[in-house]
Amino acid sequence: MRHVGGERVTEAVAGCVELLRTAVGQDWEAVKAGRLEWSCHKTAFHIAEDLVAYAGQLAGRAQDDYVPFEITLDDGTDNDGLLHVIETTGALFTATLRTTPPEVRAFHPYPFRSAGREGFAAMGVAEVLLHTHDIAEGLGLPYEPAAGLPEFVLTTIFPHIRPEPGPDHWRTLLWATGRGDLPGRAPVTEWRWRNNLVIPADRLTLQGVTPAAATDLASGGDGGFEWVGGEPFQGTRDAAGMVVKAYEEGVHRPEWGLFVLVRREDGRAVGGMGFHGVPDEEGHAEVGYDLTESARGHGYATEALRALSDHALARDDVHLLMAAIEADNAPSQGVASRAGYLRASLEEERTAHEAHDLDPTLRLYVRRARRETP
């Protein structure tokens, strides 16, 4: 899956400017933008502010806060001039996206305090689409973006939102942001998008896989990662398919999905690791993992499993993690043992096999939260 964020931003900005240029003769200051309290003029300027702010976050590699700057308009800037500013800030943001390496993360507060280039691209596209909609509503203009744009936004930063059946991603995005209704769904009054979670380890980062990346991985693509050995192991593709299925059913939770293990030294992916689903009522969750063949034997899986397990077990709602491993897979059993997992008792194995419908030939390894350890 090649990087498409810059192309999506360019397309979104072009659609915005093309539409609003048909209404430059109207008084944008005197009309509210849709359901917002802002005027159409202020909302249009806000689009430009967001685009240049996101460019600044990535270009400046901001880690702890927003880069402390802002843009202003010259006194007397008319609507044509304001559209020029949107075009210019869009071009700056696109250029930044195209020159930012895939492993770069920069500060954004929600929900995990960082985003990568695809996340920033999706946030920028969302700002353009949604606020163009607001302005168009205020000015009485018909507006519907190209279908691929809201789909890009939803599958990148709205992983928790079940899409409507069929191609109607635009209606889903409007509903998810409190701007429209969908049959059978309650109105949305509060909302947030969700960038992917990244968990740090020593030599690796565990990068949460979005539904967009999972779809690409499951269909034979690279998911936007450069893989050691050229492609992921089949288990990672299978796990990506589970993410896609959960997303389509509206039950995907990013913290309990798939993570790709990315080497810090060169930004290359060496494997996949994650959960088979959210914790059950007892706070138990199952982990799974694999590495590309050429990356094995370097301790990457142990390091990643330890980091993922520490992160999960720090939560109050998680009490036990388990790994079901083939009896003859000694290397995988060694990974679990080195990451702090212990062979389960026969009673624990029996109970787990019944509760989770596991293959009875698999051996079970468990790691408990420290607060649960006798």
mmCIF file of C-alpha atoms in Angstrom:
data_model
loop_
_atom_site.group_PDB
_atom_site.id
_atom_site.type_symbol
_atom_site.label_atom_id
_atom_site.label_comp_id
_atom_site.label_asym_id
_atom_site.label_seq_id
_atom_site.Cartn_x
_atom_site.Cartn_y
_atom_site.Cartn_z
ATOM 1 C CA MET A 1 0.000 0.000 0.000
ATOM 2 C CA ARG A 2 1.860 3.070 -1.211
ATOM 3 C CA HIS A 3 1.641 6.301 0.752
ATOM 4 C CA VAL A 4 -1.464 8.140 -0.479
ATOM 5 C CA GLY A 5 -1.906 10.781 2.213
ATOM 6 C CA GLY A 6 -0.470 13.645 0.179
ATOM 7 C CA GLU A 7 -2.627 12.768 -2.826
ATOM 8 C CA ARG A 8 -5.733 12.657 -0.649
ATOM 9 C CA VAL A 9 -4.996 16.086 0.841
ATOM 10 C CA THR A 10 -4.451 17.562 -2.633
ATOM 11 C CA GLU A 11 -7.724 16.073 -3.849
ATOM 12 C CA ALA A 12 -9.681 17.278 -0.822
ATOM 13 C CA VAL A 13 -8.311 20.838 -1.033
ATOM 14 C CA ALA A 14 -8.977 21.023 -4.770
ATOM 15 C CA GLY A 15 -12.600 19.979 -4.240
ATOM 16 C CA CYS A 16 -13.025 22.506 -1.446
ATOM 17 C CA VAL A 17 -11.628 25.431 -3.432
ATOM 18 C CA GLU A 18 -13.500 24.508 -6.601
ATOM 19 C CA LEU A 19 -16.818 24.546 -4.750
ATOM 20 C CA LEU A 20 -16.247 27.667 -2.655
ATOM 21 C CA ARG A 21 -14.974 29.633 -5.632
ATOM 22 C CA THR A 22 -18.529 29.504 -6.999
ATOM 23 C CA ALA A 23 -19.676 31.550 -3.998
ATOM 24 C CA VAL A 24 -16.919 34.171 -3.557
ATOM 25 C CA GLY A 25 -19.467 36.900 -4.224
ATOM 26 C CA GLN A 26 -21.442 36.083 -1.065
ATOM 27 C CA ASP A 27 -20.777 37.635 2.345
ATOM 28 C CA TRP A 28 -19.026 34.823 4.228
ATOM 29 C CA GLU A 29 -18.737 36.887 7.400
ATOM 30 C CA ALA A 30 -22.506 37.309 7.724
ATOM 31 C CA VAL A 31 -23.444 33.619 7.448
ATOM 32 C CA LYS A 32 -22.884 30.852 9.981
ATOM 33 C CA ALA A 33 -21.259 27.661 8.743
ATOM 34 C CA GLY A 34 -23.924 24.972 9.087
ATOM 35 C CA ARG A 35 -24.387 23.922 12.709
ATOM 36 C CA LEU A 36 -21.244 25.718 13.872
ATOM 37 C CA GLU A 37 -21.163 29.005 15.775
ATOM 38 C CA TRP A 38 -18.413 30.224 13.456
ATOM 39 C CA SER A 39 -19.040 32.270 10.331
ATOM 40 C CA CYS A 40 -18.271 30.754 6.930
ATOM 41 C CA HIS A 41 -15.248 33.073 6.698
ATOM 42 C CA LYS A 42 -13.816 31.974 10.061
ATOM 43 C CA THR A 43 -14.472 28.307 9.213
ATOM 44 C CA ALA A 44 -12.656 28.631 5.880
ATOM 45 C CA PHE A 45 -9.678 30.237 7.627
ATOM 46 C CA HIS A 46 -9.766 27.427 10.194
ATOM 47 C CA ILE A 47 -9.217 24.922 7.358
ATOM 48 C CA ALA A 48 -6.016 26.753 6.436
ATOM 49 C CA GLU A 49 -4.947 26.967 10.085
ATOM 50 C CA ASP A 50 -5.319 23.206 10.512
ATOM 51 C CA LEU A 51 -3.429 22.358 7.333
ATOM 52 C CA VAL A 52 -0.406 24.469 8.197
ATOM 53 C CA ALA A 53 -0.489 23.376 11.857
ATOM 54 C CA TYR A 54 -0.375 19.700 10.863
ATOM 55 C CA ALA A 55 2.475 20.439 8.478
ATOM 56 C CA GLY A 56 4.299 22.148 11.327
ATOM 57 C CA GLN A 57 3.835 19.203 13.682
ATOM 58 C CA LEU A 58 5.378 16.770 11.206
ATOM 59 C CA ALA A 59 8.086 19.059 9.820
ATOM 60 C CA GLY A 60 9.116 20.153 13.305
ATOM 61 C CA ARG A 61 8.952 16.591 14.685
ATOM 62 C CA ALA A 62 6.991 17.971 17.666
ATOM 63 C CA GLN A 63 6.896 15.427 20.490
ATOM 64 C CA ASP A 64 5.345 17.044 23.555
ATOM 65 C CA ASP A 65 3.007 19.802 22.397
ATOM 66 C CA TYR A 66 1.880 21.850 19.432
ATOM 67 C CA VAL A 67 4.563 23.936 17.708
ATOM 68 C CA PRO A 68 3.887 27.440 19.127
ATOM 69 C CA PHE A 69 3.004 29.450 16.030
ATOM 70 C CA GLU A 70 -0.073 30.594 14.141
ATOM 71 C CA ILE A 71 -0.932 32.241 10.840
ATOM 72 C CA THR A 72 -2.969 35.399 10.289
ATOM 73 C CA LEU A 73 -4.670 36.990 7.317
ATOM 74 C CA ASP A 74 -3.722 40.451 6.065
ATOM 75 C CA ASP A 75 -6.352 43.062 6.755
ATOM 76 C CA GLY A 76 -8.865 43.236 3.950
ATOM 77 C CA THR A 77 -8.249 39.719 2.596
ATOM 78 C CA ASP A 78 -11.249 38.910 0.441
ATOM 79 C CA ASN A 79 -12.798 35.512 -0.225
ATOM 80 C CA ASP A 80 -10.593 34.905 -3.268
ATOM 81 C CA GLY A 81 -7.532 35.633 -1.159
ATOM 82 C CA LEU A 82 -8.747 33.281 1.562
ATOM 83 C CA LEU A 83 -9.106 30.467 -0.974
ATOM 84 C CA HIS A 84 -5.523 31.177 -2.092
ATOM 85 C CA VAL A 85 -4.423 30.717 1.509
ATOM 86 C CA ILE A 86 -6.227 27.349 1.694
ATOM 87 C CA GLU A 87 -4.529 26.258 -1.543
ATOM 88 C CA THR A 88 -1.128 27.369 -0.254
ATOM 89 C CA THR A 89 -1.384 25.714 3.153
ATOM 90 C CA GLY A 90 -2.684 22.568 1.455
ATOM 91 C CA ALA A 91 0.363 22.522 -0.820
ATOM 92 C CA LEU A 92 2.702 22.994 2.160
ATOM 93 C CA PHE A 93 1.031 20.156 4.036
ATOM 94 C CA THR A 94 1.156 17.869 0.995
ATOM 95 C CA ALA A 95 4.862 18.566 0.495
ATOM 96 C CA THR A 96 5.516 17.804 4.153
ATOM 97 C CA LEU A 97 3.624 14.512 3.951
ATOM 98 C CA ARG A 98 5.556 13.431 0.861
ATOM 99 C CA THR A 99 8.936 14.077 2.492
ATOM 100 C CA THR A 100 8.187 12.639 5.943
ATOM 101 C CA PRO A 101 9.569 9.108 6.529
ATOM 102 C CA PRO A 102 6.916 6.537 7.473
ATOM 103 C CA GLU A 103 8.368 5.905 10.938
ATOM 104 C CA VAL A 104 8.087 9.562 12.065
ATOM 105 C CA ARG A 105 5.530 10.336 14.776
ATOM 106 C CA ALA A 106 4.582 13.789 16.010
ATOM 107 C CA PHE A 107 2.445 15.109 18.835
ATOM 108 C CA HIS A 108 -1.322 15.072 18.641
ATOM 109 C CA PRO A 109 -3.309 14.867 21.872
ATOM 110 C CA TYR A 110 -6.015 12.359 21.026
ATOM 111 C CA PRO A 111 -6.050 9.610 21.991
ATOM 112 C CA PHE A 112 -2.464 8.330 22.303
ATOM 113 C CA ARG A 113 -0.535 11.631 22.045
ATOM 114 C CA SER A 114 1.013 11.021 18.642
ATOM 115 C CA ALA A 115 0.229 10.398 14.982
ATOM 116 C CA GLY A 116 2.179 9.287 11.928
ATOM 117 C CA ARG A 117 2.036 10.813 8.472
ATOM 118 C CA GLU A 118 -1.039 8.803 7.431
ATOM 119 C CA GLY A 119 -2.837 9.850 10.606
ATOM 120 C CA PHE A 120 -2.028 13.522 10.050
ATOM 121 C CA ALA A 121 -3.089 13.208 6.410
ATOM 122 C CA ALA A 122 -6.420 11.695 7.444
ATOM 123 C CA MET A 123 -6.960 14.413 10.056
ATOM 124 C CA GLY A 124 -6.217 17.076 7.456
ATOM 125 C CA VAL A 125 -8.601 15.532 4.938
ATOM 126 C CA ALA A 126 -11.274 15.270 7.634
ATOM 127 C CA GLU A 127 -10.911 18.966 8.480
ATOM 128 C CA VAL A 128 -11.220 19.934 4.812
ATOM 129 C CA LEU A 129 -14.207 17.701 4.061
ATOM 130 C CA LEU A 130 -16.198 18.441 7.187
ATOM 131 C CA HIS A 131 -15.674 22.182 7.218
ATOM 132 C CA THR A 132 -16.308 22.475 3.492
ATOM 133 C CA HIS A 133 -19.592 20.720 4.263
ATOM 134 C CA ASP A 134 -20.302 23.232 7.043
ATOM 135 C CA ILE A 135 -19.571 26.227 4.804
ATOM 136 C CA ALA A 136 -21.558 24.766 1.912
ATOM 137 C CA GLU A 137 -24.520 24.222 4.215
ATOM 138 C CA GLY A 138 -24.351 27.832 5.340
ATOM 139 C CA LEU A 139 -24.042 29.211 1.808
ATOM 140 C CA GLY A 140 -26.670 26.879 0.351
ATOM 141 C CA LEU A 141 -24.285 24.937 -1.893
ATOM 142 C CA PRO A 142 -24.542 21.214 -2.712
ATOM 143 C CA TYR A 143 -21.408 19.319 -1.677
ATOM 144 C CA GLU A 144 -20.308 15.707 -1.745
ATOM 145 C CA PRO A 145 -16.619 14.787 -1.939
ATOM 146 C CA ALA A 146 -15.119 12.023 -4.034
ATOM 147 C CA ALA A 147 -16.014 8.668 -2.440
ATOM 148 C CA GLY A 148 -12.430 7.663 -1.685
ATOM 149 C CA LEU A 149 -11.829 10.631 0.612
ATOM 150 C CA PRO A 150 -14.301 9.839 3.430
ATOM 151 C CA GLU A 151 -13.362 6.167 3.126
ATOM 152 C CA PHE A 152 -9.692 7.107 3.682
ATOM 153 C CA VAL A 153 -10.674 9.128 6.759
ATOM 154 C CA LEU A 154 -12.911 6.448 8.265
ATOM 155 C CA THR A 155 -10.498 3.541 7.763
ATOM 156 C CA THR A 156 -7.546 5.532 9.118
ATOM 157 C CA ILE A 157 -8.791 7.522 12.125
ATOM 158 C CA PHE A 158 -12.300 6.168 12.832
ATOM 159 C CA PRO A 159 -11.488 2.471 13.374
ATOM 160 C CA HIS A 160 -14.187 2.208 16.049
ATOM 161 C CA ILE A 161 -17.010 3.237 13.684
ATOM 162 C CA ARG A 162 -18.887 0.535 11.803
ATOM 163 C CA PRO A 163 -19.225 1.667 8.186
ATOM 164 C CA GLU A 164 -22.595 1.621 6.491
ATOM 165 C CA PRO A 165 -23.036 -1.296 4.067
ATOM 166 C CA GLY A 166 -22.080 -0.332 0.536
ATOM 167 C CA PRO A 167 -20.107 2.712 -0.614
ATOM 168 C CA ASP A 168 -21.808 5.396 1.488
ATOM 169 C CA HIS A 169 -18.803 6.400 3.577
ATOM 170 C CA TRP A 170 -19.680 10.098 3.322
ATOM 171 C CA ARG A 171 -22.997 9.668 5.115
ATOM 172 C CA THR A 172 -21.236 7.561 7.752
ATOM 173 C CA LEU A 173 -18.594 10.247 8.332
ATOM 174 C CA LEU A 174 -21.211 12.977 8.622
ATOM 175 C CA TRP A 175 -23.139 10.900 11.162
ATOM 176 C CA ALA A 176 -19.967 10.012 13.112
ATOM 177 C CA THR A 177 -19.131 13.714 13.495
ATOM 178 C CA GLY A 178 -22.606 14.857 14.526
ATOM 179 C CA ARG A 179 -23.538 16.290 11.123
ATOM 180 C CA GLY A 180 -26.193 13.866 9.950
ATOM 181 C CA ASP A 181 -28.408 10.909 10.741
ATOM 182 C CA LEU A 182 -28.215 7.229 9.873
ATOM 183 C CA PRO A 183 -31.168 4.845 10.076
ATOM 184 C CA GLY A 184 -30.974 2.664 13.171
ATOM 185 C CA ARG A 185 -28.200 4.653 14.829
ATOM 186 C CA ALA A 186 -28.515 7.145 17.634
ATOM 187 C CA PRO A 187 -27.497 10.743 16.897
ATOM 188 C CA VAL A 188 -23.881 11.578 17.751
ATOM 189 C CA THR A 189 -23.402 14.524 20.113
ATOM 190 C CA GLU A 190 -19.763 13.996 21.124
ATOM 191 C CA TRP A 191 -17.023 12.448 19.013
ATOM 192 C CA ARG A 192 -13.283 12.019 18.593
ATOM 193 C CA TRP A 193 -11.172 10.425 15.954
ATOM 194 C CA ARG A 194 -8.566 7.872 16.989
ATOM 195 C CA ASN A 195 -5.014 7.730 15.702
ATOM 196 C CA ASN A 196 -3.270 4.389 15.904
ATOM 197 C CA LEU A 197 -1.551 3.289 19.093
ATOM 198 C CA VAL A 198 2.243 2.857 19.039
ATOM 199 C CA ILE A 199 3.959 0.973 21.863
ATOM 200 C CA PRO A 200 7.708 1.564 22.290
ATOM 201 C CA ALA A 201 10.226 -1.187 22.932
ATOM 202 C CA ASP A 202 14.019 -1.179 22.978
ATOM 203 C CA ARG A 203 14.888 -1.850 19.341
ATOM 204 C CA LEU A 204 11.347 -1.816 18.007
ATOM 205 C CA THR A 205 8.096 0.068 17.953
ATOM 206 C CA LEU A 206 4.808 -1.816 17.885
ATOM 207 C CA GLN A 207 2.651 0.119 15.457
ATOM 208 C CA GLY A 208 -1.108 -0.373 15.582
ATOM 209 C CA VAL A 209 -2.573 -1.422 12.243
ATOM 210 C CA THR A 210 -5.493 0.668 10.992
ATOM 211 C CA PRO A 211 -8.405 -0.878 9.075
ATOM 212 C CA ALA A 212 -6.975 0.701 5.912
ATOM 213 C CA ALA A 213 -3.588 -0.964 6.405
ATOM 214 C CA ALA A 214 -5.220 -4.229 7.519
ATOM 215 C CA THR A 215 -7.300 -4.358 4.341
ATOM 216 C CA ASP A 216 -4.167 -3.975 2.256
ATOM 217 C CA LEU A 217 -2.243 -6.595 4.247
ATOM 218 C CA ALA A 218 -5.084 -9.106 4.099
ATOM 219 C CA SER A 219 -5.306 -8.751 0.327
ATOM 220 C CA GLY A 220 -1.593 -9.366 -0.246
ATOM 221 C CA GLY A 221 -0.181 -5.837 0.071
ATOM 222 C CA ASP A 222 2.481 -4.490 2.398
ATOM 223 C CA GLY A 223 0.142 -2.419 4.584
ATOM 224 C CA GLY A 224 2.335 0.631 4.083
ATOM 225 C CA PHE A 225 5.349 -1.038 5.732
ATOM 226 C CA GLU A 226 8.730 -1.974 4.270
ATOM 227 C CA TRP A 227 9.176 -5.609 5.235
ATOM 228 C CA VAL A 228 12.416 -7.423 5.959
ATOM 229 C CA GLY A 229 12.448 -10.248 3.437
ATOM 230 C CA GLY A 230 9.977 -8.444 1.173
ATOM 231 C CA GLU A 231 6.646 -9.414 2.751
ATOM 232 C CA PRO A 232 5.044 -10.400 6.066
ATOM 233 C CA PHE A 233 4.591 -13.942 7.299
ATOM 234 C CA GLN A 234 1.192 -15.453 6.487
ATOM 235 C CA GLY A 235 0.096 -15.262 10.125
ATOM 236 C CA THR A 236 0.258 -11.467 9.948
ATOM 237 C CA ARG A 237 -1.964 -11.459 6.877
ATOM 238 C CA ASP A 238 -4.426 -13.755 8.637
ATOM 239 C CA ALA A 239 -4.472 -11.471 11.681
ATOM 240 C CA ALA A 240 -5.061 -8.480 9.398
ATOM 241 C CA GLY A 241 -8.085 -10.292 8.022
ATOM 242 C CA MET A 242 -9.414 -10.590 11.579
ATOM 243 C CA VAL A 243 -9.031 -6.816 11.995
ATOM 244 C CA VAL A 244 -10.966 -6.179 8.778
ATOM 245 C CA LYS A 245 -13.765 -8.509 9.870
ATOM 246 C CA ALA A 246 -14.001 -6.867 13.305
ATOM 247 C CA TYR A 247 -14.057 -3.415 11.708
ATOM 248 C CA GLU A 248 -16.825 -4.348 9.306
ATOM 249 C CA GLU A 249 -18.853 -5.737 12.204
ATOM 250 C CA GLY A 250 -18.294 -2.615 14.302
ATOM 251 C CA VAL A 251 -16.471 -4.440 17.109
ATOM 252 C CA HIS A 252 -12.857 -3.526 16.317
ATOM 253 C CA ARG A 253 -10.991 -1.893 19.199
ATOM 254 C CA PRO A 254 -7.546 -0.634 18.137
ATOM 255 C CA GLU A 255 -5.810 -1.461 21.437
ATOM 256 C CA TRP A 256 -6.833 -5.102 20.974
ATOM 257 C CA GLY A 257 -5.981 -5.520 17.325
ATOM 258 C CA LEU A 258 -2.827 -6.144 15.297
ATOM 259 C CA PHE A 259 0.533 -4.421 15.694
ATOM 260 C CA VAL A 260 3.395 -4.474 13.203
ATOM 261 C CA LEU A 261 6.871 -4.707 14.729
ATOM 262 C CA VAL A 262 9.083 -2.021 13.186
ATOM 263 C CA ARG A 263 12.834 -1.865 13.713
ATOM 264 C CA ARG A 264 14.071 1.496 14.963
ATOM 265 C CA GLU A 265 17.425 1.265 13.194
ATOM 266 C CA ASP A 266 16.032 1.192 9.654
ATOM 267 C CA GLY A 267 12.232 1.527 9.858
ATOM 268 C CA ARG A 268 11.683 -1.949 8.423
ATOM 269 C CA ALA A 269 8.938 -4.289 9.625
ATOM 270 C CA VAL A 270 9.997 -7.651 11.036
ATOM 271 C CA GLY A 271 6.719 -9.241 12.152
ATOM 272 C CA GLY A 272 3.219 -8.983 13.518
ATOM 273 C CA MET A 273 1.791 -9.338 17.019
ATOM 274 C CA GLY A 274 -1.513 -8.693 18.675
ATOM 275 C CA PHE A 275 -4.675 -9.989 20.265
ATOM 276 C CA HIS A 276 -7.397 -12.337 19.109
ATOM 277 C CA GLY A 277 -10.007 -9.918 20.453
ATOM 278 C CA VAL A 278 -10.932 -7.764 23.439
ATOM 279 C CA PRO A 279 -10.569 -9.223 26.951
ATOM 280 C CA ASP A 280 -13.411 -11.451 28.100
ATOM 281 C CA GLU A 281 -15.555 -10.806 31.182
ATOM 282 C CA GLU A 282 -12.834 -12.214 33.430
ATOM 283 C CA GLY A 283 -10.196 -9.899 31.980
ATOM 284 C CA HIS A 284 -8.457 -12.613 29.946
ATOM 285 C CA ALA A 285 -7.093 -11.998 26.438
ATOM 286 C CA GLU A 286 -5.176 -14.164 23.962
ATOM 287 C CA VAL A 287 -2.018 -13.020 22.172
ATOM 288 C CA GLY A 288 -0.473 -14.243 18.946
ATOM 289 C CA TYR A 289 2.725 -13.404 17.077
ATOM 290 C CA ASP A 290 5.015 -14.245 14.195
ATOM 291 C CA LEU A 291 8.167 -12.920 12.503
ATOM 292 C CA THR A 292 9.407 -12.909 8.951
ATOM 293 C CA GLU A 293 11.817 -15.814 8.592
ATOM 294 C CA SER A 294 14.904 -13.654 8.043
ATOM 295 C CA ALA A 295 14.233 -11.701 11.256
ATOM 296 C CA ARG A 296 14.137 -14.706 13.556
ATOM 297 C CA GLY A 297 16.816 -15.505 16.099
ATOM 298 C CA HIS A 298 17.492 -11.906 17.176
ATOM 299 C CA GLY A 299 15.143 -11.666 20.169
ATOM 300 C CA TYR A 300 12.657 -9.357 18.441
ATOM 301 C CA ALA A 301 9.605 -11.444 19.289
ATOM 302 C CA THR A 302 10.551 -11.691 22.973
ATOM 303 C CA GLU A 303 11.172 -7.948 23.211
ATOM 304 C CA ALA A 304 7.898 -7.116 21.503
ATOM 305 C CA LEU A 305 5.816 -9.617 23.482
ATOM 306 C CA ARG A 306 7.198 -8.293 26.741
ATOM 307 C CA ALA A 307 6.353 -4.690 25.739
ATOM 308 C CA LEU A 308 2.870 -5.565 24.502
ATOM 309 C CA SER A 309 2.127 -7.625 27.599
ATOM 310 C CA ASP A 310 3.386 -4.926 29.980
ATOM 311 C CA HIS A 311 1.160 -2.398 28.236
ATOM 312 C CA ALA A 312 -1.936 -4.598 28.398
ATOM 313 C CA LEU A 313 -1.465 -5.805 31.951
ATOM 314 C CA ALA A 314 -1.071 -2.238 33.214
ATOM 315 C CA ARG A 315 -4.802 -1.779 32.579
ATOM 316 C CA ASP A 316 -7.217 -2.374 35.429
ATOM 317 C CA ASP A 317 -9.537 -4.463 33.233
ATOM 318 C CA VAL A 318 -6.875 -7.016 32.219
ATOM 319 C CA HIS A 319 -5.860 -9.775 34.612
ATOM 320 C CA LEU A 320 -4.356 -12.507 32.471
ATOM 321 C CA LEU A 321 -2.857 -12.926 29.009
ATOM 322 C CA MET A 322 -2.504 -16.299 27.354
ATOM 323 C CA ALA A 323 -0.669 -17.709 24.362
ATOM 324 C CA ALA A 324 -1.824 -20.992 22.807
ATOM 325 C CA ILE A 325 1.195 -22.611 21.135
ATOM 326 C CA GLU A 326 1.667 -25.829 19.152
ATOM 327 C CA ALA A 327 3.251 -28.586 21.204
ATOM 328 C CA ASP A 328 6.154 -28.965 18.770
ATOM 329 C CA ASN A 329 6.849 -25.246 18.372
ATOM 330 C CA ALA A 330 9.733 -24.932 20.816
ATOM 331 C CA PRO A 331 10.955 -21.528 19.507
ATOM 332 C CA SER A 332 7.547 -19.929 20.107
ATOM 333 C CA GLN A 333 7.318 -21.495 23.555
ATOM 334 C CA GLY A 334 10.752 -20.051 24.283
ATOM 335 C CA VAL A 335 9.573 -16.582 23.263
ATOM 336 C CA ALA A 336 6.634 -16.793 25.660
ATOM 337 C CA SER A 337 8.814 -18.054 28.516
ATOM 338 C CA ARG A 338 11.408 -15.319 28.063
ATOM 339 C CA ALA A 339 8.620 -12.718 27.983
ATOM 340 C CA GLY A 340 7.429 -13.795 31.442
ATOM 341 C CA TYR A 341 4.770 -16.367 30.525
ATOM 342 C CA LEU A 342 4.482 -19.619 32.462
ATOM 343 C CA ARG A 343 3.110 -22.955 31.342
ATOM 344 C CA ALA A 344 -0.504 -23.145 32.498
ATOM 345 C CA SER A 345 -1.705 -25.843 34.811
ATOM 346 C CA LEU A 346 -3.771 -28.691 33.380
ATOM 347 C CA GLU A 347 -6.883 -27.238 34.981
ATOM 348 C CA GLU A 348 -6.187 -23.796 33.508
ATOM 349 C CA GLU A 349 -5.633 -25.356 30.095
ATOM 350 C CA ARG A 350 -8.889 -27.289 30.271
ATOM 351 C CA THR A 351 -10.863 -24.224 31.348
ATOM 352 C CA ALA A 352 -9.294 -22.028 28.670
ATOM 353 C CA HIS A 353 -9.857 -24.575 25.933
ATOM 354 C CA GLU A 354 -13.528 -24.762 26.837
ATOM 355 C CA ALA A 355 -14.032 -21.015 27.272
ATOM 356 C CA HIS A 356 -12.204 -19.950 24.109
ATOM 357 C CA ASP A 357 -12.808 -23.001 21.911
ATOM 358 C CA LEU A 358 -9.066 -23.617 21.529
ATOM 359 C CA ASP A 359 -7.529 -26.579 19.773
ATOM 360 C CA PRO A 360 -7.038 -29.102 22.603
ATOM 361 C CA THR A 361 -3.589 -30.067 21.243
ATOM 362 C CA LEU A 362 -2.219 -26.561 21.898
ATOM 363 C CA ARG A 363 -0.153 -25.806 24.974
ATOM 364 C CA LEU A 364 -1.196 -22.804 26.996
ATOM 365 C CA TYR A 365 1.201 -20.248 28.430
ATOM 366 C CA VAL A 366 -0.098 -17.486 30.714
ATOM 367 C CA ARG A 367 1.125 -14.251 32.214
ATOM 368 C CA ARG A 368 -0.799 -12.629 35.035
ATOM 369 C CA ALA A 369 -0.954 -9.044 36.171
ATOM 370 C CA ARG A 370 1.347 -8.536 39.119
ATOM 371 C CA ARG A 371 -1.579 -7.460 41.262
ATOM 372 C CA GLU A 372 -3.063 -10.933 40.588
ATOM 373 C CA THR A 373 0.082 -12.901 41.371
ATOM 374 C CA PRO A 374 -0.232 -14.836 44.661
#
